[in-house]
Tab-separated table of C-alpha atoms and ligand atoms in Angstrom:
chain	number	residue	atom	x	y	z
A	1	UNK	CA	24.524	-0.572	-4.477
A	2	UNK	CA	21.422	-0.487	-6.698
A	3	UNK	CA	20.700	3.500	-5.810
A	4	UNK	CA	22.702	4.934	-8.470
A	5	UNK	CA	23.698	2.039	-10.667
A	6	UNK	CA	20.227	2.678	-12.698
A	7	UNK	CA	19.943	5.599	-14.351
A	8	UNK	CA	16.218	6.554	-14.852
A	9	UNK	CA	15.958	8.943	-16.737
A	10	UNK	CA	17.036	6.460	-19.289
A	11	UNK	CA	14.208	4.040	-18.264
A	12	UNK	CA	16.956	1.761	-16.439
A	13	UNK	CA	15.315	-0.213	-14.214
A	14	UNK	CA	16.114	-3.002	-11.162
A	15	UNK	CA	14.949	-6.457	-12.041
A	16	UNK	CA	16.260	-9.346	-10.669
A	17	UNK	CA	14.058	-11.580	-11.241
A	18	UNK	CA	12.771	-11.932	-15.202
A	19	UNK	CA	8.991	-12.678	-15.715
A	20	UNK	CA	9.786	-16.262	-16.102
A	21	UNK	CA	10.868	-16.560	-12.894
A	22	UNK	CA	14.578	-16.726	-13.636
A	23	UNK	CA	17.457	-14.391	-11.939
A	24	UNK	CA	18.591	-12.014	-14.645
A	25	UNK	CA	22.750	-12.911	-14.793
A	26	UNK	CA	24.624	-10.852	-12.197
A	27	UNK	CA	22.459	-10.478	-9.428
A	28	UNK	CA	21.658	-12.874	-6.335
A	29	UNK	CA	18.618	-12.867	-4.957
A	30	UNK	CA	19.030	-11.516	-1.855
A	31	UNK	CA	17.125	-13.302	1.040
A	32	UNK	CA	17.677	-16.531	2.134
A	33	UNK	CA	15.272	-19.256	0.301
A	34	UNK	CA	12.898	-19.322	3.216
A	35	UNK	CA	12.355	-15.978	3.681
A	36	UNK	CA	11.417	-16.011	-0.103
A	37	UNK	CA	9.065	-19.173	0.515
A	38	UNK	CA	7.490	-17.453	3.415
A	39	UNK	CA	7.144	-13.931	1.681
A	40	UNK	CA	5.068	-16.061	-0.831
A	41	UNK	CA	2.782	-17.834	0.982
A	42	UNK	CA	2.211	-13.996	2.609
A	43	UNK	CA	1.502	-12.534	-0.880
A	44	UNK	CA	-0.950	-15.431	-1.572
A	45	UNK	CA	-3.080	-14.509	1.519
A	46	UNK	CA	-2.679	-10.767	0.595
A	47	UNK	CA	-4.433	-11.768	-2.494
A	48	UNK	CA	-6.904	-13.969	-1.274
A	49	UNK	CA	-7.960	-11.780	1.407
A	50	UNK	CA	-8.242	-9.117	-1.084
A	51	UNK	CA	-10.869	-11.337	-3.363
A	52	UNK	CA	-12.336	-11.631	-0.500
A	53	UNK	CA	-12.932	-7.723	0.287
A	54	UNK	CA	-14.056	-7.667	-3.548
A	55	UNK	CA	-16.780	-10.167	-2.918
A	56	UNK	CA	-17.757	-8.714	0.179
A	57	UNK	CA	-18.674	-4.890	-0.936
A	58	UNK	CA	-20.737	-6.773	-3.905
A	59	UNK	CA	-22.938	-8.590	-1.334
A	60	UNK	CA	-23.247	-5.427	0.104
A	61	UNK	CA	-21.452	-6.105	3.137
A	62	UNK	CA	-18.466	-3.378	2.677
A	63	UNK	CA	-18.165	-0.109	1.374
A	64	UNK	CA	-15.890	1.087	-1.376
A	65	UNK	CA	-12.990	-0.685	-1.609
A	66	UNK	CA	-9.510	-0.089	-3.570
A	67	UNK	CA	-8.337	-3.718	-4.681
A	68	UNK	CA	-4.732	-4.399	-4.444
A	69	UNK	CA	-5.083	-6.930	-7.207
A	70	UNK	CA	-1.617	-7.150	-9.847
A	71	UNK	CA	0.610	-4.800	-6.830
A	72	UNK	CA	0.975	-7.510	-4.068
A	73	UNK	CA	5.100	-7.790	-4.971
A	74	UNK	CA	5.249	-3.873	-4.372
A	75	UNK	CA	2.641	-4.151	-1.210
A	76	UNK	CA	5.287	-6.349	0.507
A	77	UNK	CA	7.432	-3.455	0.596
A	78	UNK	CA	5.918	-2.794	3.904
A	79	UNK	CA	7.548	-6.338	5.105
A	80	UNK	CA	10.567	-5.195	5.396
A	81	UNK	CA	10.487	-2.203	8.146
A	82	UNK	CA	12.032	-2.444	11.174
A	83	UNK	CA	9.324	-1.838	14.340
A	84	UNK	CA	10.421	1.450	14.592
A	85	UNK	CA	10.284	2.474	11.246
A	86	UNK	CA	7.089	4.212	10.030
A	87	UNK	CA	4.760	3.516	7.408
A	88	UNK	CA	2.762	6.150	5.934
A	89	UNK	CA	0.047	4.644	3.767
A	90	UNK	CA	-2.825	5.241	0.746
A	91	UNK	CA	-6.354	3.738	0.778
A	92	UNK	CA	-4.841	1.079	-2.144
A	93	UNK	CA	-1.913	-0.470	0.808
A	94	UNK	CA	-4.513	-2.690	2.271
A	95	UNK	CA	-1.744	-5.419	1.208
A	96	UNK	CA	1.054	-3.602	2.690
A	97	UNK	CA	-1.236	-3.231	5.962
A	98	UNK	CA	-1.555	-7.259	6.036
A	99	UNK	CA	2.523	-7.387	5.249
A	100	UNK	CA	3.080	-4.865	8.481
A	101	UNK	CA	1.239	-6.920	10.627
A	102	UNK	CA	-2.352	-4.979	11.020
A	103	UNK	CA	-4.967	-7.719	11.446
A	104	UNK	CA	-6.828	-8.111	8.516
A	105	UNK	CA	-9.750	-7.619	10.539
A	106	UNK	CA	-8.938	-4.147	11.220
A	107	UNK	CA	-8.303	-3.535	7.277
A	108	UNK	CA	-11.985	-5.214	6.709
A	109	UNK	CA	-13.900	-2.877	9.283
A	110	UNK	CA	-12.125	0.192	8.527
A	111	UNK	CA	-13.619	-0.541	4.684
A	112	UNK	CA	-17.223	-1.253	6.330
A	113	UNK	CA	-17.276	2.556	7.417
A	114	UNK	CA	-15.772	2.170	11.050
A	115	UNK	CA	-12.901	4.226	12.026
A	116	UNK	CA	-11.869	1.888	14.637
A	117	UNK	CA	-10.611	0.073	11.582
A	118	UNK	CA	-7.474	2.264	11.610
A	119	UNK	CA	-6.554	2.218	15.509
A	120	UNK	CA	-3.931	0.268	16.019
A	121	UNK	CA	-2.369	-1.469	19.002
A	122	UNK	CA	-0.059	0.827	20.867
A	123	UNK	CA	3.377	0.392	19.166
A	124	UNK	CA	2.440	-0.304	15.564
A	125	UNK	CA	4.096	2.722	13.686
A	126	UNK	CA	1.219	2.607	11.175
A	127	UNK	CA	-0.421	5.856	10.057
A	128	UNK	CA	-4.601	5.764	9.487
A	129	UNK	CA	-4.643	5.506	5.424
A	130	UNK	CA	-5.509	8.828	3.639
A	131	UNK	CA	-8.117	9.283	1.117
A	132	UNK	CA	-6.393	12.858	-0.035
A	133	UNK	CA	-4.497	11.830	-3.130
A	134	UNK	CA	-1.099	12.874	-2.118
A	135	UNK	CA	-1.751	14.029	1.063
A	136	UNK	CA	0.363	11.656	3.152
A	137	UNK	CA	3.992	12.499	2.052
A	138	UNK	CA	4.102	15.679	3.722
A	139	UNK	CA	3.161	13.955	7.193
A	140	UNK	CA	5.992	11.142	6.347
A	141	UNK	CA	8.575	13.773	5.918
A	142	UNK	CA	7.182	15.733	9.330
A	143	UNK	CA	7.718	12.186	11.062
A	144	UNK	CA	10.763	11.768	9.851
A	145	UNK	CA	12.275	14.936	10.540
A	146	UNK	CA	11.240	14.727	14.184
A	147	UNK	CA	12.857	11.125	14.156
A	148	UNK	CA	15.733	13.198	12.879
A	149	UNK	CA	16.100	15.724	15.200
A	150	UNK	CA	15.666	13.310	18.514
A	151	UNK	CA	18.094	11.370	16.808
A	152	UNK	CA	16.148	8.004	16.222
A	153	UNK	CA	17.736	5.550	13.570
A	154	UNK	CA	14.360	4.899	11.980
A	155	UNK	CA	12.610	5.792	8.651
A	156	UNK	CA	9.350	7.185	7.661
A	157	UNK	CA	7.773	5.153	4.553
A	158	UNK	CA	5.298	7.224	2.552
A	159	UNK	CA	3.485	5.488	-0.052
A	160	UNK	CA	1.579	7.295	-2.766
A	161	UNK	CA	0.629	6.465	-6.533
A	162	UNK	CA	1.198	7.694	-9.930
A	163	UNK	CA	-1.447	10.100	-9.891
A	164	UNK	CA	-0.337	11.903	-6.654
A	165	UNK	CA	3.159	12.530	-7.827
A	166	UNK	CA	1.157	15.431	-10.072
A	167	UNK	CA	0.072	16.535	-6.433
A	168	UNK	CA	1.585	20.030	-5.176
A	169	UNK	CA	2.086	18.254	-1.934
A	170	UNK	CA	4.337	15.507	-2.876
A	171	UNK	CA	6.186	18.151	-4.772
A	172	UNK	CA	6.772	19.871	-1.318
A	173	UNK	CA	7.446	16.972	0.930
A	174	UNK	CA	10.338	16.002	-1.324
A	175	UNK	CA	11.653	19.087	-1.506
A	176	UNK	CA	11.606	19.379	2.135
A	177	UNK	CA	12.897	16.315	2.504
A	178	UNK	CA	16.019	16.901	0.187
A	179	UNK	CA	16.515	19.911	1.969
A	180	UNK	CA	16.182	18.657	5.342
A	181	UNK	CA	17.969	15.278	4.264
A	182	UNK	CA	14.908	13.774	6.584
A	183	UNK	CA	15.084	9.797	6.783
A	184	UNK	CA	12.051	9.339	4.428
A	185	UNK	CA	11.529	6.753	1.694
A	186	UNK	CA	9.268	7.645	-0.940
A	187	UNK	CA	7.403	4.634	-2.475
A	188	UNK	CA	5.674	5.541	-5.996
A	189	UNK	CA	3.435	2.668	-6.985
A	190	UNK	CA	2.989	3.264	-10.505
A	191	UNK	CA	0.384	0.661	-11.541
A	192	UNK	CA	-0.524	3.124	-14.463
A	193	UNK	CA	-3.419	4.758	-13.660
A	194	UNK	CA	-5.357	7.333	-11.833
A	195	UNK	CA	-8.416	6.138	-12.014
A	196	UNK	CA	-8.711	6.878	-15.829
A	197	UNK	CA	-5.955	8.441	-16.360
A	198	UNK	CA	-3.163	6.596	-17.813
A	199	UNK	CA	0.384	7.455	-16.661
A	200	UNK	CA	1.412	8.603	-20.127
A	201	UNK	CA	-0.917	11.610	-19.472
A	202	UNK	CA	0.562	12.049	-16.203
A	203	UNK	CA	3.855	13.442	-16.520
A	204	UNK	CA	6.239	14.238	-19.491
A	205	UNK	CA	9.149	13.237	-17.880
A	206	UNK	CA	10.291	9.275	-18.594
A	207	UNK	CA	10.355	8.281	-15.229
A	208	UNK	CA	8.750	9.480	-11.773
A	209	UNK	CA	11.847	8.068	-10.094
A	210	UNK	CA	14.067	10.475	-11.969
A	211	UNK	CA	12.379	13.596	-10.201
A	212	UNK	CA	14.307	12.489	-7.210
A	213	UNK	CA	17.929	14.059	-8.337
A	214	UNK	CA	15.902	17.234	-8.678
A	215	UNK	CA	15.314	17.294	-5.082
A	216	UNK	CA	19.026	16.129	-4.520
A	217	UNK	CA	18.422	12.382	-3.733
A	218	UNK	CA	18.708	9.296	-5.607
A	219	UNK	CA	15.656	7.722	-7.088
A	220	UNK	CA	15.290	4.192	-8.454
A	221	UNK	CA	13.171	2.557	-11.002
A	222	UNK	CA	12.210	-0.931	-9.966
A	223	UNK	CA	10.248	-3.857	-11.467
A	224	UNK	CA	7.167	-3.698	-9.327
A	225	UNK	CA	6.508	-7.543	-10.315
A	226	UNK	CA	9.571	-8.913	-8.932
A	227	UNK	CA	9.019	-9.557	-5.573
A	228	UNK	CA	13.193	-10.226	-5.209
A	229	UNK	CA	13.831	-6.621	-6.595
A	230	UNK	CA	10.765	-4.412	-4.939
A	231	UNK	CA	13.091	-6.101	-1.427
A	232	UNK	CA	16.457	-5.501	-2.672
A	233	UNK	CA	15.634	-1.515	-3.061
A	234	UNK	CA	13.579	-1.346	-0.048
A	235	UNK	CA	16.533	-3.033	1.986
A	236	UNK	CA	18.496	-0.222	0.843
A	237	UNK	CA	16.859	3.086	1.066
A	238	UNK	CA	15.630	1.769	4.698
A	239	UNK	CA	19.039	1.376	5.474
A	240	UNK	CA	20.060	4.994	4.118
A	241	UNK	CA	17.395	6.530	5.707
A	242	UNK	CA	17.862	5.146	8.933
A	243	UNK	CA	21.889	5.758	8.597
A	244	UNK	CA	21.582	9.727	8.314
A	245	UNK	CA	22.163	9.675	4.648
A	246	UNK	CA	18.820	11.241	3.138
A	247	UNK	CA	15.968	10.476	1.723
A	248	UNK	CA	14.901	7.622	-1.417
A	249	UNK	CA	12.491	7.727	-4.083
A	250	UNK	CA	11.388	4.414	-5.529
A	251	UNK	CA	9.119	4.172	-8.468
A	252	UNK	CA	7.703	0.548	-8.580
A	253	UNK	CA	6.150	0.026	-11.774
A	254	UNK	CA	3.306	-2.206	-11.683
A	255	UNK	CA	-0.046	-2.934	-13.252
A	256	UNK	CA	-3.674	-2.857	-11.545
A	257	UNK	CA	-5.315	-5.360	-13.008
A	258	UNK	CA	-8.523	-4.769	-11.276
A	259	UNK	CA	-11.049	-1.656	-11.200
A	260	UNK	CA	-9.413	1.795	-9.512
A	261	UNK	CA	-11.741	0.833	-6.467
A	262	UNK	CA	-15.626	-0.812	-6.518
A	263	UNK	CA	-17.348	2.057	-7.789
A	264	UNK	CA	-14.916	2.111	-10.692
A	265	UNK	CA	-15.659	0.273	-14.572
A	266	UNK	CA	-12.263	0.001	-16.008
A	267	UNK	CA	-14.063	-1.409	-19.267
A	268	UNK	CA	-14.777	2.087	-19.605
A	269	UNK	CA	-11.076	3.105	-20.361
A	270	UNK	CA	-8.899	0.096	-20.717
A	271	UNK	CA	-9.370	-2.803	-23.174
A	272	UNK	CA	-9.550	-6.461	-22.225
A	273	UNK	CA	-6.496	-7.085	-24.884
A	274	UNK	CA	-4.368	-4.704	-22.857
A	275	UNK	CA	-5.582	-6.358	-19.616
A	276	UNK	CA	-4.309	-9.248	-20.751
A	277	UNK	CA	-1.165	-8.295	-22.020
A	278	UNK	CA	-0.294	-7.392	-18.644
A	279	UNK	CA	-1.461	-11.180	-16.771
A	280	UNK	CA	1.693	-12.927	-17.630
A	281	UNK	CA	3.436	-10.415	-15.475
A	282	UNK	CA	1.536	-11.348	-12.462
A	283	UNK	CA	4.086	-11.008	-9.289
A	284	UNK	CA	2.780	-13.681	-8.159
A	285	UNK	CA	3.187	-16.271	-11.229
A	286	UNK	CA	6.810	-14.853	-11.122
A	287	UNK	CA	7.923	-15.984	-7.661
A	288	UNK	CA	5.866	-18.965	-8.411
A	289	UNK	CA	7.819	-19.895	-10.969
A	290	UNK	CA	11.207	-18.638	-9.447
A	291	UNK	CA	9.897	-21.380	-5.962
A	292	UNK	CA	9.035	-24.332	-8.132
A	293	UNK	CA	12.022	-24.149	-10.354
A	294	UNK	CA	14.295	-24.693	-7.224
A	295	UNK	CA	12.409	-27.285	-5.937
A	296	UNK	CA	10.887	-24.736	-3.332
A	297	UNK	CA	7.201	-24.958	-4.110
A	298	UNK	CA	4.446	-27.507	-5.304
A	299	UNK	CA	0.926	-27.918	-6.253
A	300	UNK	CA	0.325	-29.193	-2.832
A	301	UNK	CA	1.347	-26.087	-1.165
A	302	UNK	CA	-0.351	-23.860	-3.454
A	303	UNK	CA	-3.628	-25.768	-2.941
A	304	UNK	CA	-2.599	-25.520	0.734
A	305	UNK	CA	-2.201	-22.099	0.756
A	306	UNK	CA	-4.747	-20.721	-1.163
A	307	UNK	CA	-7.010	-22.838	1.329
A	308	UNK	CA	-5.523	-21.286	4.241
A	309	UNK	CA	-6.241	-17.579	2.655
A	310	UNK	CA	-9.675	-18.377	2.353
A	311	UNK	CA	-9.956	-19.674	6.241
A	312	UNK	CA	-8.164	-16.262	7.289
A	313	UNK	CA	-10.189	-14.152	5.726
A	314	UNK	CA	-13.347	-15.466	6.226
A	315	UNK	CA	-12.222	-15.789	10.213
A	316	UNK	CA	-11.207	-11.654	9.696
A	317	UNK	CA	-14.394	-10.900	8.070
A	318	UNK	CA	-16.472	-12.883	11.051
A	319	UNK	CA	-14.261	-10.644	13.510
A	320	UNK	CA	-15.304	-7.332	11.821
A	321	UNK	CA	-18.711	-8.665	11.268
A	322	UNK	CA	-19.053	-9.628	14.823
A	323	UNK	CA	-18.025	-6.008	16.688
A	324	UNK	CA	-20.833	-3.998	17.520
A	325	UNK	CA	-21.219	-0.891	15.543
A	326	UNK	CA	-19.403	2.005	16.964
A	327	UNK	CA	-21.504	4.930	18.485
A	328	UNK	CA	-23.122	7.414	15.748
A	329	UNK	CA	-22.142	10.123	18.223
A	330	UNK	CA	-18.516	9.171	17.088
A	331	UNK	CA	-18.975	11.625	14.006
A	332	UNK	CA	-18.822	14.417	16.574
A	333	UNK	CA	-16.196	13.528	18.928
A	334	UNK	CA	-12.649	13.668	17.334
A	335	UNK	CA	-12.236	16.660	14.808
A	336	UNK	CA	-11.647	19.425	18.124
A	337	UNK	CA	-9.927	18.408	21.424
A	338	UNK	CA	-12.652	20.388	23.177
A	339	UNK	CA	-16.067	19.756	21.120
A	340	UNK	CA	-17.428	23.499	20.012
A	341	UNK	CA	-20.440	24.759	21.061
A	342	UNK	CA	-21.986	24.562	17.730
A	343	UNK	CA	-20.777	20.993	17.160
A	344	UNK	CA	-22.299	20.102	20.919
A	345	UNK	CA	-25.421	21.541	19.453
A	346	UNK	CA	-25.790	19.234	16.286
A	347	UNK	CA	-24.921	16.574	18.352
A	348	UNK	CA	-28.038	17.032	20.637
A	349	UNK	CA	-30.171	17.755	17.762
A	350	UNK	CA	-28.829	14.390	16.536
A	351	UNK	CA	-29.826	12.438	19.785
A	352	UNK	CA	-33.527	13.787	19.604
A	353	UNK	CA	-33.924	12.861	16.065
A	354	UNK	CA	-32.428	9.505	16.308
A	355	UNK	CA	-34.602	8.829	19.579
A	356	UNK	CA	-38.385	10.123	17.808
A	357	UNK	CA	-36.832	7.761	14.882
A	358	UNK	CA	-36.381	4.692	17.200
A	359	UNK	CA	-39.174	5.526	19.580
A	360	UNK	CA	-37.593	6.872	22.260
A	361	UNK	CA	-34.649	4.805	22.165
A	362	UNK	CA	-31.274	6.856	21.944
A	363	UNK	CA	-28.212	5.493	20.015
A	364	UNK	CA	-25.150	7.893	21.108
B	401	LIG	C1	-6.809	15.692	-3.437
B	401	LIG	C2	-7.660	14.662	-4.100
B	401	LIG	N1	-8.001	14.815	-5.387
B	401	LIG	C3	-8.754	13.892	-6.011
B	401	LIG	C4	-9.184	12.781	-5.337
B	401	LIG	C5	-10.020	11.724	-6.047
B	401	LIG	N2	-9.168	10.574	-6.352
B	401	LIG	C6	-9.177	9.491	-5.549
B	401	LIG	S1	-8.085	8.360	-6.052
B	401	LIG	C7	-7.583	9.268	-7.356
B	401	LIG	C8	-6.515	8.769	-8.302
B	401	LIG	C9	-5.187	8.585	-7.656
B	401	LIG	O1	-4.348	7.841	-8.487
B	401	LIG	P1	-2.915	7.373	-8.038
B	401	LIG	O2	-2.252	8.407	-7.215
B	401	LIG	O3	-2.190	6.933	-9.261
B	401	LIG	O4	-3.172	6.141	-7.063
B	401	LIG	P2	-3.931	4.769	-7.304
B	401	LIG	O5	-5.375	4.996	-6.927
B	401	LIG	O6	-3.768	4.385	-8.735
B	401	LIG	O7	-3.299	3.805	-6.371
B	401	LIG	C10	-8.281	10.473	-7.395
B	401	LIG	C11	-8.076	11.514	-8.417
B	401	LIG	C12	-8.817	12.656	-3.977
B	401	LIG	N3	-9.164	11.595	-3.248
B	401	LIG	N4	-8.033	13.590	-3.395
């Protein structure tokens, strides 16, 4: 229905709702008015527990972290997967994580430096996050051609950014995947950067999304903003996927409005005017608006709400917090199935130097 209608190469792009908060005439929003209400309240959590993160790694009490902070209408892409379906993520879907259901706990320790972070209960179809830039596609398209060939009605999810669409890789798994007509669906957040690098300087072509008819699938442009239209596509390609009829490519265009991740000084290459150019197009201000005008949404829940993100993630945080630190032996153990004689060796040398550290006391 929407797969098609847009042309992108032309720039055409899904909206359905405008940045007012308004349906744009001829389209219907889609999901029943408390699936919308609830879908908020989950994207004002995502965001609080993401402030929360940013706090966090400045009182030194997290690592690096990539904020999700302006993409929370495009992270809740992730909310509408079946169980079976896969999702394939970045290090910047922390919000998508919270949407599929991983405790935010689990997003919070994997960010303080332990793994355990990323093991999920048995039956989450989550991958671990990858730090290669662009890295991931290739193992959604694997997944989803083994879902193909046992004949499972369920679809891989691989989300990537901007930058990685310049990646060799991502060239490759969507080739494979047009080839192979694998159930995958290709989610390009374009919040127009990498790092630095502004998306103009990315690619010549107008559109990521229209690289998709070069692989022989449709692609679609969507407003990354609009929470209504980021679910209308999704609802879609899942539904191609998982119906045999080939992979989707969706570029949701977006902004970051915070740094690329902690480390990062966006001063450095962005100015404050552009910045906040971009505000008023806050997904979240949109559905706002789009709640309240139908008599959906108040002060009092925001308040409420807002409140309740702050609870959850500072229970999350006590969780993570709380867990002892894993092993420091852990380093060693998971890279071979059987640990190599040389890596067995390092290990012990390991040991002995931690012990004479700790006086006598071993840590593995
Ligand atoms: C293969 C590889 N090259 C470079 C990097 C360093 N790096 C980390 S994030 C990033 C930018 C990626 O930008 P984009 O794909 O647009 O995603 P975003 O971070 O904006 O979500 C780069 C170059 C890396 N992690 N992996």
């Amino acid at each position: 229905m929407y797969f098609g209608r847009f042309d992108p190469s032309k720039g055409e792009s899904l909206q359905i709702l405008d940045p007012q908060g308004r349906i744009v005439k001829g389209f219907e929003p889609g999901l029943p008015d408390a699936r919308i209400r609830e879908l908020y309240e989950r994207l004002c959590l995502m965001r609080q527990a993401d402030r929360a993160a940013m706090n966090l790694q400045r009182e030194g009490r997290l690592g690096t972290y990539a904020p999700v902070y302006g993409q929370e209408a495009c992270q809740a892409s992730s909310a509408f997967l079946e169980s079976s379906d896969w999702m394939v993520p970045s290090y910047r879907e922390s919000g998508a994580l919270f949407m599929r259901g991983v405790p935010l706990s689990s997003i919070y320790r994997y960010w303080m430096g332990d793994e355990r972070g990323m093991s999920f209960a048995e039956g989450t179809c989550v991958f671990p996050i990858q730090i290669v830039v662009g890295a991931q596609p290739l193992h959604a398209v694997g997944l989803a051609w083994a879902m193909k060939l046992q004949a499972e009605k369920a679809a891989a999810v691989a989300y990537f950014g901007d930058g990685a669409s310049s990646e060799g890789a991502v060239h490759e798994a969507m080739n494979f995947a047009g080839v192979f007509q694998t159930p995958t669906v290709f989610i390009c957040q374009n919040n127009q950067f990498a790092i630095s690098l502004p998306r103009r300087q990315q690619t010549a072509a107008a559109t990521i999304a229209q690289r998709a008819s070069s692989y022989g699938f449709p692609g679609l442009l969507v407003d990354g903003n609009d929470l209504l239209a980021v679910a209308a596509a999704m609802q879609e390609a899942l539904t191609d996927a998982r119906e045999g009829r080939g992979p989707r490519l969706i570029e949701m265009l977006t902004y970051r409005f915070g740094p690329h991740t902690t480390s990062d000084d966006p001063t450095k290459y962005r100015t404050d005017a552009e910045l906040e150019a971009h505000k008023p197009l806050d997904p979240l201000l949109r559905l706002r608006a789009y709640l309240q005008s139908k008599k959906l949404w108040n002060d009092t829940d925001e308040a409420r709400i807002m409140e309740k993100g702050l609870a959850e993630a500072d229970e999350a945080i006590h969780q993570a917090e709380a867990m002892a630190p894993a092993p420091v032996t852990d380093i060693f153990a998971y890279t071979y199935r059987r640990q190599p004689p040389y890596l067995k060796r390092q290990q012990e040398d390991f040991l002995a130097f931690s012990a004479s550290k700790s006086g006598g006391e071993s840590h593995g």
